[in-house]
Tab-separated table of C-alpha atoms in Angstrom:
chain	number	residue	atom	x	y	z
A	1	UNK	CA	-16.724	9.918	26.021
A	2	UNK	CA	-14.867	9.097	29.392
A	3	UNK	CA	-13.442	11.549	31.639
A	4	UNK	CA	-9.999	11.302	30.096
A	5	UNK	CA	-11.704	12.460	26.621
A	6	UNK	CA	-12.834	15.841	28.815
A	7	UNK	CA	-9.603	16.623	30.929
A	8	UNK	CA	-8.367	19.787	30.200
A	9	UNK	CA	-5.029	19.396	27.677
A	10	UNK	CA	-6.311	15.603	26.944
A	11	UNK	CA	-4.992	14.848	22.759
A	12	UNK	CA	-8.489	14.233	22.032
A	13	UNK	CA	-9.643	17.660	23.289
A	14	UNK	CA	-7.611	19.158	21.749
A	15	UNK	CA	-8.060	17.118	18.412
A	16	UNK	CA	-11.617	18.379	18.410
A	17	UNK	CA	-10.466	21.920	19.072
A	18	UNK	CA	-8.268	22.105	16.132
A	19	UNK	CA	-11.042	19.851	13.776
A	20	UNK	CA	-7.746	17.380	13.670
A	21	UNK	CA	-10.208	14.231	14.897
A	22	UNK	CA	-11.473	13.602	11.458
A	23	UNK	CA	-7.661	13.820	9.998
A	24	UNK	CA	-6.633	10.588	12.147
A	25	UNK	CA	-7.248	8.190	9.965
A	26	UNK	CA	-6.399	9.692	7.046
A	27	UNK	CA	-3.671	7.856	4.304
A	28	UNK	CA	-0.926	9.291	1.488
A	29	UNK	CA	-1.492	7.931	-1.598
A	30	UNK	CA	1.654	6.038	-3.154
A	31	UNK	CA	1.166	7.510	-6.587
A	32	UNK	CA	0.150	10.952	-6.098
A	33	UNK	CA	1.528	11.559	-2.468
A	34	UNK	CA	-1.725	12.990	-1.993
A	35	UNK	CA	-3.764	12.434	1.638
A	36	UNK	CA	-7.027	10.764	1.329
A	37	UNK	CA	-9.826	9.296	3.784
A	38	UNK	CA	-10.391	5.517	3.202
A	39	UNK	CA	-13.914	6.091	4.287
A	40	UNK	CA	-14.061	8.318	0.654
A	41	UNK	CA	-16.519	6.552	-2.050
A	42	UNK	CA	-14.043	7.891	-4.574
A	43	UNK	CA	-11.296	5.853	-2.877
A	44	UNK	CA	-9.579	2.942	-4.862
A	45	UNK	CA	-7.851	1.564	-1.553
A	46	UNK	CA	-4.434	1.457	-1.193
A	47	UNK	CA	-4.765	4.319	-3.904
A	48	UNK	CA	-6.437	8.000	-3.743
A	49	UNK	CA	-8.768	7.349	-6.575
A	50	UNK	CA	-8.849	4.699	-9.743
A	51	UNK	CA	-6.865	7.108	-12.159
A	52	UNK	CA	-3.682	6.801	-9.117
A	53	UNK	CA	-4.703	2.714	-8.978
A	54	UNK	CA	-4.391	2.984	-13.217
A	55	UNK	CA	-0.657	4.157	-12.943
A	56	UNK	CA	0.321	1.976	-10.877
A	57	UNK	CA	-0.680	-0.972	-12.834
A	58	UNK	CA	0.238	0.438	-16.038
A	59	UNK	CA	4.201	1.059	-13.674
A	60	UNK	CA	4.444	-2.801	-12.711
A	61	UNK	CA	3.135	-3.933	-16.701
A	62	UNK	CA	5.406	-1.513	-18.052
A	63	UNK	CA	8.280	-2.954	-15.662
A	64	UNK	CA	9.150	0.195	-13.819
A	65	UNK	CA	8.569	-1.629	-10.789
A	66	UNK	CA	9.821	-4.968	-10.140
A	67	UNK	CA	10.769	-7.365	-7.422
A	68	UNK	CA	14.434	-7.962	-6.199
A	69	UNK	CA	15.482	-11.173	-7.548
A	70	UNK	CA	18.873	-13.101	-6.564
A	71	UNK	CA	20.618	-14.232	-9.211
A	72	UNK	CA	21.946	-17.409	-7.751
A	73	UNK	CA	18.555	-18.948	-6.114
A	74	UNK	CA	16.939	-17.928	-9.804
A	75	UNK	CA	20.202	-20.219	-11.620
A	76	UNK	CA	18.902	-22.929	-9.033
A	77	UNK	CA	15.648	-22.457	-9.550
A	78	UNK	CA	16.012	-22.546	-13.604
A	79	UNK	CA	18.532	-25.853	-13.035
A	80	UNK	CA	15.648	-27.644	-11.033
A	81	UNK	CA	13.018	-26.961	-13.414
A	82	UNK	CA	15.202	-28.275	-16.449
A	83	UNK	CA	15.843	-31.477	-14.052
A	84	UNK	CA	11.975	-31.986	-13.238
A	85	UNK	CA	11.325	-31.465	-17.096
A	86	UNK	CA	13.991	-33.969	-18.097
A	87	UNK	CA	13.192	-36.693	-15.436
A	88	UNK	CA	9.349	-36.055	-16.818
A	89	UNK	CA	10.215	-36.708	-20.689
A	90	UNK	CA	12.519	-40.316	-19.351
């Protein structure tokens, strides 16, 4: 490491120190709130492990999560799609 890494007070020292370095790049998982290495084998990235990557699909099939949708671009949208089919069938 540089001389920075070794100045007395530097973050990094001090990182070490504490056994903090290894906690840097550590992530919460979205299901179980639960902080998790990427590097992990047992990690199902974005998730902690597969069983937190299963609830979360079985959330978005089972409609719990969902996408904001605006109600007048999806009336336009609908209203073109009829016209394209229509003009199709002529």
């Amino acid at each position: 490491m540089g001389k920075l890494a070794h100045r007395k007070g530097s973050p990094l020292k001090k990182a070490e120190k504490s056994g903090t370095i290894g906690q840097m790049n550590r992530l919460r998982c979205t299901v179980c709130e639960r902080e998790f290495s990427p590097d992990d084998p047992e990690t199902a990235m974005p998730f902690c492990s597969a069983r937190c990557k299963r609830i979360d699909a079985v959330r978005w099939l089972g409609e719990e999560y969902g996408l904001p949708i605006e109600e007048e671009a999806e009336a336009d949208n609908i209203e073109r799609a009829r016209k394209h089919d229509r003009e199709s069938d002529a």
